[in-house]
Amino acid sequence: MYAFKYRKADSLAAASAALAAGEDAKLLAGGQSLIAALKLRLSAPSELIDLSGIAELRGIKIEASAITIGAMTRHAEVARSKEVQAKIPALASLAGGIGDRMVRNMGTIGGALAHNDPVADYPAAVLGLDATVNTNQRNIAADEFFKGMFETALEAGEIIVSVSFPIPKRAAYIKFKNPASRYAIVGVLAAQTAGGVRVAVTGAASCVFRVAEMEKALTANWSPEAIAAISVPADDLNSDMHASAEYRAHLVTVMARRAVESAK
Ligand SMILES: Cc1cc2nc3c(=O)[nH]c(=O)nc-3n(C[C@H](O)[C@H](O)[C@H](O)COP(=O)(O)OP(=O)(O)OC[C@H]3O[C@@H](n4cnc5c(N)ncnc54)[C@H](O)[C@@H]3O)c2cc1C
């Protein structure tokens, strides 16, 4: 049997206090990854702190140059937001392509980022759009947030509160999806941001990463042809029953070209 305490927090302060007090306590967001991990006995927390009753962690705030999304905002809410569709269409379409209806209606942006699954979609948006992950303790730049497979810069006791996405000049996210789960076999977000061109790749390796060579070529010439001959080395890429490392390397170039072509 599972032996853990369950607590539904009604404020961020209450969740922070419970997390600090509970030895081996874990936050519960949409449960789409955590509940599966519990069932598989991969995680055995002493206490689950449910964030779903905390109003301040939900919602989408539109500002002149950025969109800030609360950590407990569900993927479906981001996908159907008219403002996100208008200002960062790449982000709305990425959220709309996550999993199936149930996953989109339960899963949250905060949970997806804290989990940092190597095949998840949101890491590509955060890294590719140069977003900032805001926690109960600090603001973490995208380039500092993703540390490795299922690993982030989050410290013990840290809770993601929201994510701020600067509105890009143009961007697109294209993924070659696993037909069963819809996770990314390879997904690429290409963007022209205020700080320059960014190309972020998910699904291909143990953690989301940027492709500097493509960014340089696209800065000089924003066109699919500019990156047609650029490929990432297969050496460090994932190889599994779905795709070999060499095939993933090929897909990175193809998805990146399509992303540049469709960016708006
Ligand atoms: C069948 C299926 C298909 C899927 N397909 C896709 C897909 O195509 N693309 C994709 O990207 N994802 C996919 N997912 C994953 C989905 O997006 C999940 O929503 C996501 O991985 C976890 O979010 P969650 O809100 O459910 O978090 P939970 O499962 O509740 O939590 C995940 C982890 O994050 C921690 N956490 C949660 N919230 C916070 C917070 N605010 N601050 C700090 N830590 C926090 C938890 O403690 C836990 O360790 C799929 C899942 C399933 C079950």
PDB file of C-alpha atoms and ligand atoms in Angstrom:
ATOM      1  CA  MET A   1       0.000   0.000   0.000  1.00  0.00           C
ATOM      2  CA  TYR A   2       1.006   3.622  -0.464  1.00  0.00           C
ATOM      3  CA  ALA A   3       1.661   5.294   2.832  1.00  0.00           C
ATOM      4  CA  PHE A   4       1.684   9.067   2.566  1.00  0.00           C
ATOM      5  CA  LYS A   5      -0.166  12.023   4.001  1.00  0.00           C
ATOM      6  CA  TYR A   6      -2.246  14.176   1.675  1.00  0.00           C
ATOM      7  CA  ARG A   7      -2.636  17.904   2.218  1.00  0.00           C
ATOM      8  CA  LYS A   8      -4.438  20.409   0.004  1.00  0.00           C
ATOM      9  CA  ALA A   9      -2.749  23.804   0.343  1.00  0.00           C
ATOM     10  CA  ASP A  10      -4.911  26.918  -0.024  1.00  0.00           C
ATOM     11  CA  SER A  11      -2.104  29.452  -0.487  1.00  0.00           C
ATOM     12  CA  LEU A  12       1.454  29.579  -1.762  1.00  0.00           C
ATOM     13  CA  ALA A  13       2.632  30.454   1.746  1.00  0.00           C
ATOM     14  CA  ALA A  14       0.894  27.356   3.150  1.00  0.00           C
ATOM     15  CA  ALA A  15       2.394  25.131   0.438  1.00  0.00           C
ATOM     16  CA  SER A  16       5.888  26.571   1.018  1.00  0.00           C
ATOM     17  CA  ALA A  17       5.582  26.007   4.777  1.00  0.00           C
ATOM     18  CA  ALA A  18       4.292  22.443   4.330  1.00  0.00           C
ATOM     19  CA  LEU A  19       7.059  21.632   1.859  1.00  0.00           C
ATOM     20  CA  ALA A  20       9.719  22.988   4.215  1.00  0.00           C
ATOM     21  CA  ALA A  21       8.265  21.094   7.194  1.00  0.00           C
ATOM     22  CA  GLY A  22       7.556  17.737   5.549  1.00  0.00           C
ATOM     23  CA  GLU A  23      10.495  15.396   5.335  1.00  0.00           C
ATOM     24  CA  ASP A  24      10.347  13.870   1.833  1.00  0.00           C
ATOM     25  CA  ALA A  25       7.215  15.843   0.947  1.00  0.00           C
ATOM     26  CA  LYS A  26       6.352  16.292  -2.738  1.00  0.00           C
ATOM     27  CA  LEU A  27       4.195  18.773  -4.593  1.00  0.00           C
ATOM     28  CA  LEU A  28       1.240  17.431  -6.566  1.00  0.00           C
ATOM     29  CA  ALA A  29       0.154  19.461  -9.605  1.00  0.00           C
ATOM     30  CA  GLY A  30      -1.786  17.689 -12.375  1.00  0.00           C
ATOM     31  CA  GLY A  31      -0.532  14.279 -11.287  1.00  0.00           C
ATOM     32  CA  GLN A  32       0.056  13.203 -14.894  1.00  0.00           C
ATOM     33  CA  SER A  33       3.675  12.249 -14.238  1.00  0.00           C
ATOM     34  CA  LEU A  34       3.821  11.978 -10.462  1.00  0.00           C
ATOM     35  CA  ILE A  35       0.894   9.568 -10.015  1.00  0.00           C
ATOM     36  CA  ALA A  36       2.391   7.254 -12.646  1.00  0.00           C
ATOM     37  CA  ALA A  37       5.735   7.383 -10.789  1.00  0.00           C
ATOM     38  CA  LEU A  38       3.967   6.497  -7.508  1.00  0.00           C
ATOM     39  CA  LYS A  39       2.149   3.592  -9.141  1.00  0.00           C
ATOM     40  CA  LEU A  40       5.431   2.282 -10.513  1.00  0.00           C
ATOM     41  CA  ARG A  41       7.027   2.708  -7.061  1.00  0.00           C
ATOM     42  CA  LEU A  42       9.605   5.068  -8.572  1.00  0.00           C
ATOM     43  CA  SER A  43       8.693   7.704  -6.011  1.00  0.00           C
ATOM     44  CA  ALA A  44       7.662   7.212  -2.394  1.00  0.00           C
ATOM     45  CA  PRO A  45       7.021  10.592  -0.767  1.00  0.00           C
ATOM     46  CA  SER A  46       5.971  10.838   2.874  1.00  0.00           C
ATOM     47  CA  GLU A  47       3.494  13.566   2.030  1.00  0.00           C
ATOM     48  CA  LEU A  48       1.756  14.989  -1.054  1.00  0.00           C
ATOM     49  CA  ILE A  49       1.007  18.712  -1.067  1.00  0.00           C
ATOM     50  CA  ASP A  50      -1.726  19.379  -3.600  1.00  0.00           C
ATOM     51  CA  LEU A  51      -1.354  22.774  -5.326  1.00  0.00           C
ATOM     52  CA  SER A  52      -4.700  22.649  -7.160  1.00  0.00           C
ATOM     53  CA  GLY A  53      -6.556  24.844  -4.647  1.00  0.00           C
ATOM     54  CA  ILE A  54      -4.112  27.779  -4.875  1.00  0.00           C
ATOM     55  CA  ALA A  55      -5.744  30.509  -6.976  1.00  0.00           C
ATOM     56  CA  GLU A  56      -2.572  32.631  -7.150  1.00  0.00           C
ATOM     57  CA  LEU A  57      -0.796  29.867  -9.103  1.00  0.00           C
ATOM     58  CA  ARG A  58      -3.344  29.905 -11.937  1.00  0.00           C
ATOM     59  CA  GLY A  59      -4.039  32.138 -14.894  1.00  0.00           C
ATOM     60  CA  ILE A  60      -2.481  33.900 -17.842  1.00  0.00           C
ATOM     61  CA  LYS A  61      -1.352  37.525 -17.536  1.00  0.00           C
ATOM     62  CA  ILE A  62      -0.752  39.511 -20.712  1.00  0.00           C
ATOM     63  CA  GLU A  63       1.664  42.445 -20.623  1.00  0.00           C
ATOM     64  CA  ALA A  64       3.041  44.664 -23.396  1.00  0.00           C
ATOM     65  CA  SER A  65       6.144  42.579 -23.963  1.00  0.00           C
ATOM     66  CA  ALA A  66       5.537  39.293 -22.122  1.00  0.00           C
ATOM     67  CA  ILE A  67       2.988  36.653 -21.192  1.00  0.00           C
ATOM     68  CA  THR A  68       3.176  35.240 -17.673  1.00  0.00           C
ATOM     69  CA  ILE A  69       1.538  31.879 -17.063  1.00  0.00           C
ATOM     70  CA  GLY A  70       0.777  30.614 -13.561  1.00  0.00           C
ATOM     71  CA  ALA A  71       2.389  27.282 -12.650  1.00  0.00           C
ATOM     72  CA  MET A  72      -0.966  25.523 -12.123  1.00  0.00           C
ATOM     73  CA  THR A  73      -2.348  26.627 -15.493  1.00  0.00           C
ATOM     74  CA  ARG A  74      -3.388  23.525 -17.450  1.00  0.00           C
ATOM     75  CA  HIS A  75      -2.041  22.834 -20.929  1.00  0.00           C
ATOM     76  CA  ALA A  76      -5.602  23.125 -22.348  1.00  0.00           C
ATOM     77  CA  GLU A  77      -5.989  26.640 -20.899  1.00  0.00           C
ATOM     78  CA  VAL A  78      -2.796  27.795 -22.635  1.00  0.00           C
ATOM     79  CA  ALA A  79      -3.862  26.136 -25.900  1.00  0.00           C
ATOM     80  CA  ARG A  80      -7.279  27.835 -25.986  1.00  0.00           C
ATOM     81  CA  SER A  81      -6.202  31.265 -24.727  1.00  0.00           C
ATOM     82  CA  LYS A  82      -7.043  33.784 -27.471  1.00  0.00           C
ATOM     83  CA  GLU A  83      -4.296  36.109 -26.196  1.00  0.00           C
ATOM     84  CA  VAL A  84      -1.623  33.405 -26.292  1.00  0.00           C
ATOM     85  CA  GLN A  85      -2.853  32.361 -29.743  1.00  0.00           C
ATOM     86  CA  ALA A  86      -2.532  35.961 -30.937  1.00  0.00           C
ATOM     87  CA  LYS A  87       0.745  36.966 -29.282  1.00  0.00           C
ATOM     88  CA  ILE A  88       2.755  33.706 -29.162  1.00  0.00           C
ATOM     89  CA  PRO A  89       0.977  31.273 -31.515  1.00  0.00           C
ATOM     90  CA  ALA A  90       3.901  28.836 -31.213  1.00  0.00           C
ATOM     91  CA  LEU A  91       3.223  28.480 -27.490  1.00  0.00           C
ATOM     92  CA  ALA A  92      -0.533  27.923 -27.879  1.00  0.00           C
ATOM     93  CA  SER A  93       0.036  25.325 -30.572  1.00  0.00           C
ATOM     94  CA  LEU A  94       2.746  23.567 -28.524  1.00  0.00           C
ATOM     95  CA  ALA A  95       0.366  23.307 -25.543  1.00  0.00           C
ATOM     96  CA  GLY A  96      -2.425  22.038 -27.819  1.00  0.00           C
ATOM     97  CA  GLY A  97      -0.166  19.260 -29.081  1.00  0.00           C
ATOM     98  CA  ILE A  98       0.691  17.816 -25.655  1.00  0.00           C
ATOM     99  CA  GLY A  99      -0.612  14.290 -25.017  1.00  0.00           C
ATOM    100  CA  ASP A 100      -4.351  13.758 -25.241  1.00  0.00           C
ATOM    101  CA  ARG A 101      -7.393  15.670 -23.902  1.00  0.00           C
ATOM    102  CA  MET A 102      -7.114  14.224 -20.423  1.00  0.00           C
ATOM    103  CA  VAL A 103      -3.418  15.056 -20.145  1.00  0.00           C
ATOM    104  CA  ARG A 104      -4.059  18.593 -21.438  1.00  0.00           C
ATOM    105  CA  ASN A 105      -6.912  19.152 -19.009  1.00  0.00           C
ATOM    106  CA  MET A 106      -4.961  17.906 -15.982  1.00  0.00           C
ATOM    107  CA  GLY A 107      -1.277  18.570 -16.722  1.00  0.00           C
ATOM    108  CA  THR A 108       0.213  21.929 -15.757  1.00  0.00           C
ATOM    109  CA  ILE A 109       3.080  24.034 -17.050  1.00  0.00           C
ATOM    110  CA  GLY A 110       4.729  24.099 -13.612  1.00  0.00           C
ATOM    111  CA  GLY A 111       4.551  20.320 -13.255  1.00  0.00           C
ATOM    112  CA  ALA A 112       5.892  19.754 -16.757  1.00  0.00           C
ATOM    113  CA  LEU A 113       8.887  22.057 -16.153  1.00  0.00           C
ATOM    114  CA  ALA A 114       9.711  20.730 -12.683  1.00  0.00           C
ATOM    115  CA  HIS A 115       9.560  17.182 -14.050  1.00  0.00           C
ATOM    116  CA  ASN A 116      11.799  18.078 -17.049  1.00  0.00           C
ATOM    117  CA  ASP A 117      11.113  14.898 -18.967  1.00  0.00           C
ATOM    118  CA  PRO A 118      13.644  14.742 -21.837  1.00  0.00           C
ATOM    119  CA  VAL A 119      10.787  14.184 -24.303  1.00  0.00           C
ATOM    120  CA  ALA A 120       8.447  16.908 -22.977  1.00  0.00           C
ATOM    121  CA  ASP A 121       7.401  19.885 -25.092  1.00  0.00           C
ATOM    122  CA  TYR A 122       7.407  22.874 -22.690  1.00  0.00           C
ATOM    123  CA  PRO A 123      11.193  22.804 -22.081  1.00  0.00           C
ATOM    124  CA  ALA A 124      11.655  23.692 -25.782  1.00  0.00           C
ATOM    125  CA  ALA A 125       9.308  26.674 -25.398  1.00  0.00           C
ATOM    126  CA  VAL A 126      10.999  27.932 -22.241  1.00  0.00           C
ATOM    127  CA  LEU A 127      14.514  27.598 -23.659  1.00  0.00           C
ATOM    128  CA  GLY A 128      13.636  28.667 -27.216  1.00  0.00           C
ATOM    129  CA  LEU A 129      11.660  31.736 -26.168  1.00  0.00           C
ATOM    130  CA  ASP A 130      14.181  32.760 -23.482  1.00  0.00           C
ATOM    131  CA  ALA A 131      11.550  32.579 -20.743  1.00  0.00           C
ATOM    132  CA  THR A 132      12.083  33.073 -17.024  1.00  0.00           C
ATOM    133  CA  VAL A 133      10.907  30.533 -14.442  1.00  0.00           C
ATOM    134  CA  ASN A 134       9.673  32.401 -11.364  1.00  0.00           C
ATOM    135  CA  THR A 135       9.711  30.496  -8.071  1.00  0.00           C
ATOM    136  CA  ASN A 136       8.773  31.288  -4.490  1.00  0.00           C
ATOM    137  CA  GLN A 137      12.457  32.165  -3.980  1.00  0.00           C
ATOM    138  CA  ARG A 138      13.910  33.666  -7.193  1.00  0.00           C
ATOM    139  CA  ASN A 139      13.656  34.140 -10.954  1.00  0.00           C
ATOM    140  CA  ILE A 140      15.607  31.599 -13.035  1.00  0.00           C
ATOM    141  CA  ALA A 141      16.638  32.315 -16.645  1.00  0.00           C
ATOM    142  CA  ALA A 142      15.841  29.500 -19.105  1.00  0.00           C
ATOM    143  CA  ASP A 143      19.529  28.954 -19.876  1.00  0.00           C
ATOM    144  CA  GLU A 144      20.110  28.211 -16.168  1.00  0.00           C
ATOM    145  CA  PHE A 145      16.997  26.132 -15.474  1.00  0.00           C
ATOM    146  CA  PHE A 146      17.445  22.799 -17.304  1.00  0.00           C
ATOM    147  CA  LYS A 147      20.306  20.795 -15.827  1.00  0.00           C
ATOM    148  CA  GLY A 148      19.952  17.238 -17.183  1.00  0.00           C
ATOM    149  CA  MET A 149      17.574  14.306 -17.492  1.00  0.00           C
ATOM    150  CA  PHE A 150      14.667  14.989 -15.053  1.00  0.00           C
ATOM    151  CA  GLU A 151      16.954  17.552 -13.402  1.00  0.00           C
ATOM    152  CA  THR A 152      16.444  21.276 -12.989  1.00  0.00           C
ATOM    153  CA  ALA A 153      17.933  24.163 -11.036  1.00  0.00           C
ATOM    154  CA  LEU A 154      15.074  23.909  -8.495  1.00  0.00           C
ATOM    155  CA  GLU A 155      16.338  23.504  -4.934  1.00  0.00           C
ATOM    156  CA  ALA A 156      14.587  21.624  -2.139  1.00  0.00           C
ATOM    157  CA  GLY A 157      11.630  23.688  -0.966  1.00  0.00           C
ATOM    158  CA  GLU A 158      11.406  25.680  -4.189  1.00  0.00           C
ATOM    159  CA  ILE A 159       8.013  25.985  -5.898  1.00  0.00           C
ATOM    160  CA  ILE A 160       7.482  27.223  -9.456  1.00  0.00           C
ATOM    161  CA  VAL A 161       4.998  30.091  -9.251  1.00  0.00           C
ATOM    162  CA  SER A 162       4.847  31.200 -12.881  1.00  0.00           C
ATOM    163  CA  VAL A 163       6.723  31.342 -16.171  1.00  0.00           C
ATOM    164  CA  SER A 164       7.265  34.607 -18.089  1.00  0.00           C
ATOM    165  CA  PHE A 165       7.577  34.355 -21.855  1.00  0.00           C
ATOM    166  CA  PRO A 166       8.867  37.449 -23.686  1.00  0.00           C
ATOM    167  CA  ILE A 167       6.787  37.931 -26.844  1.00  0.00           C
ATOM    168  CA  PRO A 168       9.044  36.969 -29.777  1.00  0.00           C
ATOM    169  CA  LYS A 169       9.151  38.639 -33.197  1.00  0.00           C
ATOM    170  CA  ARG A 170       8.280  35.257 -34.624  1.00  0.00           C
ATOM    171  CA  ALA A 171       8.490  31.623 -33.552  1.00  0.00           C
ATOM    172  CA  ALA A 172       7.244  28.132 -34.311  1.00  0.00           C
ATOM    173  CA  TYR A 173       7.419  24.751 -32.626  1.00  0.00           C
ATOM    174  CA  ILE A 174       7.365  21.624 -34.763  1.00  0.00           C
ATOM    175  CA  LYS A 175       7.538  18.122 -33.372  1.00  0.00           C
ATOM    176  CA  PHE A 176       7.867  14.666 -34.755  1.00  0.00           C
ATOM    177  CA  LYS A 177       5.682  12.947 -32.223  1.00  0.00           C
ATOM    178  CA  ASN A 178       5.425   9.487 -30.828  1.00  0.00           C
ATOM    179  CA  PRO A 179       2.058   8.425 -32.287  1.00  0.00           C
ATOM    180  CA  ALA A 180       0.993   6.670 -29.063  1.00  0.00           C
ATOM    181  CA  SER A 181       1.877   9.187 -26.321  1.00  0.00           C
ATOM    182  CA  ARG A 182       2.433  12.317 -28.470  1.00  0.00           C
ATOM    183  CA  TYR A 183       5.669  12.947 -26.568  1.00  0.00           C
ATOM    184  CA  ALA A 184       8.382  14.418 -28.794  1.00  0.00           C
ATOM    185  CA  ILE A 185      10.680  12.002 -30.576  1.00  0.00           C
ATOM    186  CA  VAL A 186      12.207  15.290 -31.687  1.00  0.00           C
ATOM    187  CA  GLY A 187      10.693  18.750 -31.244  1.00  0.00           C
ATOM    188  CA  VAL A 188      12.293  22.044 -32.281  1.00  0.00           C
ATOM    189  CA  LEU A 189      11.330  25.574 -31.354  1.00  0.00           C
ATOM    190  CA  ALA A 190      12.942  28.243 -33.524  1.00  0.00           C
ATOM    191  CA  ALA A 191      12.441  31.900 -32.603  1.00  0.00           C
ATOM    192  CA  GLN A 192      13.540  35.422 -33.324  1.00  0.00           C
ATOM    193  CA  THR A 193      13.517  36.966 -29.861  1.00  0.00           C
ATOM    194  CA  ALA A 194      14.489  40.441 -28.670  1.00  0.00           C
ATOM    195  CA  GLY A 195      17.798  38.945 -27.534  1.00  0.00           C
ATOM    196  CA  GLY A 196      18.503  37.160 -30.834  1.00  0.00           C
ATOM    197  CA  VAL A 197      17.719  33.931 -32.664  1.00  0.00           C
ATOM    198  CA  ARG A 198      17.220  30.807 -30.545  1.00  0.00           C
ATOM    199  CA  VAL A 199      16.827  27.176 -31.600  1.00  0.00           C
ATOM    200  CA  ALA A 200      15.849  24.735 -28.830  1.00  0.00           C
ATOM    201  CA  VAL A 201      15.583  20.977 -29.288  1.00  0.00           C
ATOM    202  CA  THR A 202      13.670  18.539 -27.089  1.00  0.00           C
ATOM    203  CA  GLY A 203      13.229  14.770 -27.332  1.00  0.00           C
ATOM    204  CA  ALA A 204      16.553  14.174 -29.056  1.00  0.00           C
ATOM    205  CA  ALA A 205      18.891  14.001 -26.048  1.00  0.00           C
ATOM    206  CA  SER A 206      18.793  13.560 -22.275  1.00  0.00           C
ATOM    207  CA  CYS A 207      17.834  17.213 -21.836  1.00  0.00           C
ATOM    208  CA  VAL A 208      16.604  20.102 -23.961  1.00  0.00           C
ATOM    209  CA  PHE A 209      19.476  21.955 -25.689  1.00  0.00           C
ATOM    210  CA  ARG A 210      20.218  24.868 -28.021  1.00  0.00           C
ATOM    211  CA  VAL A 211      21.923  24.565 -31.410  1.00  0.00           C
ATOM    212  CA  ALA A 212      24.430  27.436 -31.598  1.00  0.00           C
ATOM    213  CA  GLU A 213      25.449  26.737 -35.191  1.00  0.00           C
ATOM    214  CA  MET A 214      21.871  27.007 -36.418  1.00  0.00           C
ATOM    215  CA  GLU A 215      21.307  30.164 -34.365  1.00  0.00           C
ATOM    216  CA  LYS A 216      24.353  31.778 -35.990  1.00  0.00           C
ATOM    217  CA  ALA A 217      23.278  30.808 -39.509  1.00  0.00           C
ATOM    218  CA  LEU A 218      19.709  31.997 -38.930  1.00  0.00           C
ATOM    219  CA  THR A 219      20.919  35.309 -37.507  1.00  0.00           C
ATOM    220  CA  ALA A 220      22.698  35.936 -40.812  1.00  0.00           C
ATOM    221  CA  ASN A 221      19.858  34.605 -42.944  1.00  0.00           C
ATOM    222  CA  TRP A 222      16.466  33.630 -41.467  1.00  0.00           C
ATOM    223  CA  SER A 223      15.506  30.939 -43.964  1.00  0.00           C
ATOM    224  CA  PRO A 224      15.155  27.140 -43.933  1.00  0.00           C
ATOM    225  CA  GLU A 225      17.942  26.908 -46.527  1.00  0.00           C
ATOM    226  CA  ALA A 226      20.411  28.570 -44.148  1.00  0.00           C
ATOM    227  CA  ILE A 227      20.338  25.527 -41.850  1.00  0.00           C
ATOM    228  CA  ALA A 228      19.729  22.761 -44.386  1.00  0.00           C
ATOM    229  CA  ALA A 229      23.345  21.570 -44.192  1.00  0.00           C
ATOM    230  CA  ILE A 230      23.691  21.902 -40.409  1.00  0.00           C
ATOM    231  CA  SER A 231      23.262  18.771 -38.339  1.00  0.00           C
ATOM    232  CA  VAL A 232      23.883  17.909 -34.683  1.00  0.00           C
ATOM    233  CA  PRO A 233      26.264  15.029 -33.923  1.00  0.00           C
ATOM    234  CA  ALA A 234      24.426  11.763 -33.216  1.00  0.00           C
ATOM    235  CA  ASP A 235      26.938  10.718 -30.524  1.00  0.00           C
ATOM    236  CA  ASP A 236      25.074  12.168 -27.555  1.00  0.00           C
ATOM    237  CA  LEU A 237      21.517  11.643 -28.811  1.00  0.00           C
ATOM    238  CA  ASN A 238      18.944   9.164 -27.523  1.00  0.00           C
ATOM    239  CA  SER A 239      18.615   5.835 -29.233  1.00  0.00           C
ATOM    240  CA  ASP A 240      15.639   3.596 -28.422  1.00  0.00           C
ATOM    241  CA  MET A 241      12.905   1.458 -29.953  1.00  0.00           C
ATOM    242  CA  HIS A 242      11.270   4.585 -31.411  1.00  0.00           C
ATOM    243  CA  ALA A 243      14.261   6.077 -33.236  1.00  0.00           C
ATOM    244  CA  SER A 244      18.014   5.630 -33.523  1.00  0.00           C
ATOM    245  CA  ALA A 245      20.399   8.449 -32.608  1.00  0.00           C
ATOM    246  CA  GLU A 246      21.224   8.937 -36.305  1.00  0.00           C
ATOM    247  CA  TYR A 247      17.536   9.241 -37.203  1.00  0.00           C
ATOM    248  CA  ARG A 248      17.018  11.739 -34.378  1.00  0.00           C
ATOM    249  CA  ALA A 249      19.972  13.791 -35.666  1.00  0.00           C
ATOM    250  CA  HIS A 250      18.343  13.830 -39.103  1.00  0.00           C
ATOM    251  CA  LEU A 251      15.000  14.857 -37.563  1.00  0.00           C
ATOM    252  CA  VAL A 252      16.568  17.806 -35.718  1.00  0.00           C
ATOM    253  CA  THR A 253      17.530  19.436 -39.027  1.00  0.00           C
ATOM    254  CA  VAL A 254      14.194  18.613 -40.656  1.00  0.00           C
ATOM    255  CA  MET A 255      12.108  19.899 -37.708  1.00  0.00           C
ATOM    256  CA  ALA A 256      14.275  23.030 -37.423  1.00  0.00           C
ATOM    257  CA  ARG A 257      13.817  23.833 -41.120  1.00  0.00           C
ATOM    258  CA  ARG A 258      10.053  23.376 -40.810  1.00  0.00           C
ATOM    259  CA  ALA A 259       9.968  25.553 -37.696  1.00  0.00           C
ATOM    260  CA  VAL A 260      11.780  28.389 -39.470  1.00  0.00           C
ATOM    261  CA  GLU A 261       9.467  28.012 -42.472  1.00  0.00           C
ATOM    262  CA  SER A 262       6.308  28.200 -40.339  1.00  0.00           C
ATOM    263  CA  ALA A 263       7.430  30.830 -37.820  1.00  0.00           C
ATOM    264  CA  LYS A 264       4.947  33.690 -37.295  1.00  0.00           C
TER     265      LYS A 264
HETATM  266  C1  LIG B   1      -0.351   9.599 -21.590  1.00  0.00           C
HETATM  267  C2  LIG B   1       0.488  10.827 -21.383  1.00  0.00           C
HETATM  268  C3  LIG B   1       0.946  11.519 -22.492  1.00  0.00           C
HETATM  269  C4  LIG B   1       1.730  12.661 -22.330  1.00  0.00           C
HETATM  270  N1  LIG B   1       2.162  13.304 -23.446  1.00  0.00           N
HETATM  271  C5  LIG B   1       2.931  14.401 -23.304  1.00  0.00           C
HETATM  272  C6  LIG B   1       3.387  15.117 -24.463  1.00  0.00           C
HETATM  273  O1  LIG B   1       3.074  14.818 -25.614  1.00  0.00           O
HETATM  274  N2  LIG B   1       4.183  16.194 -24.242  1.00  0.00           N
HETATM  275  C7  LIG B   1       4.536  16.623 -22.982  1.00  0.00           C
HETATM  276  O2  LIG B   1       5.252  17.604 -22.859  1.00  0.00           O
HETATM  277  N3  LIG B   1       4.085  15.984 -21.898  1.00  0.00           N
HETATM  278  C8  LIG B   1       3.297  14.903 -22.013  1.00  0.00           C
HETATM  279  N4  LIG B   1       2.833  14.264 -20.898  1.00  0.00           N
HETATM  280  C9  LIG B   1       3.209  14.784 -19.551  1.00  0.00           C
HETATM  281  C10 LIG B   1       2.249  15.875 -19.114  1.00  0.00           C
HETATM  282  O3  LIG B   1       2.523  17.052 -19.819  1.00  0.00           O
HETATM  283  C11 LIG B   1       2.320  16.191 -17.594  1.00  0.00           C
HETATM  284  O4  LIG B   1       1.354  17.121 -17.393  1.00  0.00           O
HETATM  285  C12 LIG B   1       3.610  16.763 -17.054  1.00  0.00           C
HETATM  286  O5  LIG B   1       4.725  15.959 -17.297  1.00  0.00           O
HETATM  287  C13 LIG B   1       3.584  16.894 -15.549  1.00  0.00           C
HETATM  288  O6  LIG B   1       2.706  17.882 -15.172  1.00  0.00           O
HETATM  289  P1  LIG B   1       1.696  17.675 -13.985  1.00  0.00           P
HETATM  290  O7  LIG B   1       1.047  19.004 -13.771  1.00  0.00           O
HETATM  291  O8  LIG B   1       0.827  16.523 -14.222  1.00  0.00           O
HETATM  292  O9  LIG B   1       2.717  17.437 -12.751  1.00  0.00           O
HETATM  293  P2  LIG B   1       2.742  16.282 -11.632  1.00  0.00           P
HETATM  294  O10 LIG B   1       2.744  14.953 -12.264  1.00  0.00           O
HETATM  295  O11 LIG B   1       1.726  16.570 -10.583  1.00  0.00           O
HETATM  296  O12 LIG B   1       4.185  16.615 -11.006  1.00  0.00           O
HETATM  297  C14 LIG B   1       5.358  16.341 -11.732  1.00  0.00           C
HETATM  298  C15 LIG B   1       6.577  16.753 -10.883  1.00  0.00           C
HETATM  299  O13 LIG B   1       6.662  18.162 -10.774  1.00  0.00           O
HETATM  300  C16 LIG B   1       6.659  18.579  -9.400  1.00  0.00           C
HETATM  301  N5  LIG B   1       5.891  19.826  -9.381  1.00  0.00           N
HETATM  302  C17 LIG B   1       4.618  19.991  -9.807  1.00  0.00           C
HETATM  303  N6  LIG B   1       4.268  21.287  -9.745  1.00  0.00           N
HETATM  304  C18 LIG B   1       5.347  21.954  -9.265  1.00  0.00           C
HETATM  305  C19 LIG B   1       5.603  23.330  -8.992  1.00  0.00           C
HETATM  306  N7  LIG B   1       4.689  24.299  -9.206  1.00  0.00           N
HETATM  307  N8  LIG B   1       6.824  23.668  -8.501  1.00  0.00           N
HETATM  308  C20 LIG B   1       7.775  22.710  -8.296  1.00  0.00           C
HETATM  309  N9  LIG B   1       7.593  21.390  -8.539  1.00  0.00           N
HETATM  310  C21 LIG B   1       6.376  21.023  -9.032  1.00  0.00           C
HETATM  311  C22 LIG B   1       6.005  17.429  -8.650  1.00  0.00           C
HETATM  312  O14 LIG B   1       6.413  17.378  -7.301  1.00  0.00           O
HETATM  313  C23 LIG B   1       6.528  16.235  -9.439  1.00  0.00           C
HETATM  314  O15 LIG B   1       7.831  15.915  -9.046  1.00  0.00           O
HETATM  315  C24 LIG B   1       2.045  13.125 -21.020  1.00  0.00           C
HETATM  316  C25 LIG B   1       1.561  12.436 -19.904  1.00  0.00           C
HETATM  317  C26 LIG B   1       0.799  11.302 -20.072  1.00  0.00           C
HETATM  318  C27 LIG B   1       0.275  10.588 -18.856  1.00  0.00           C
END
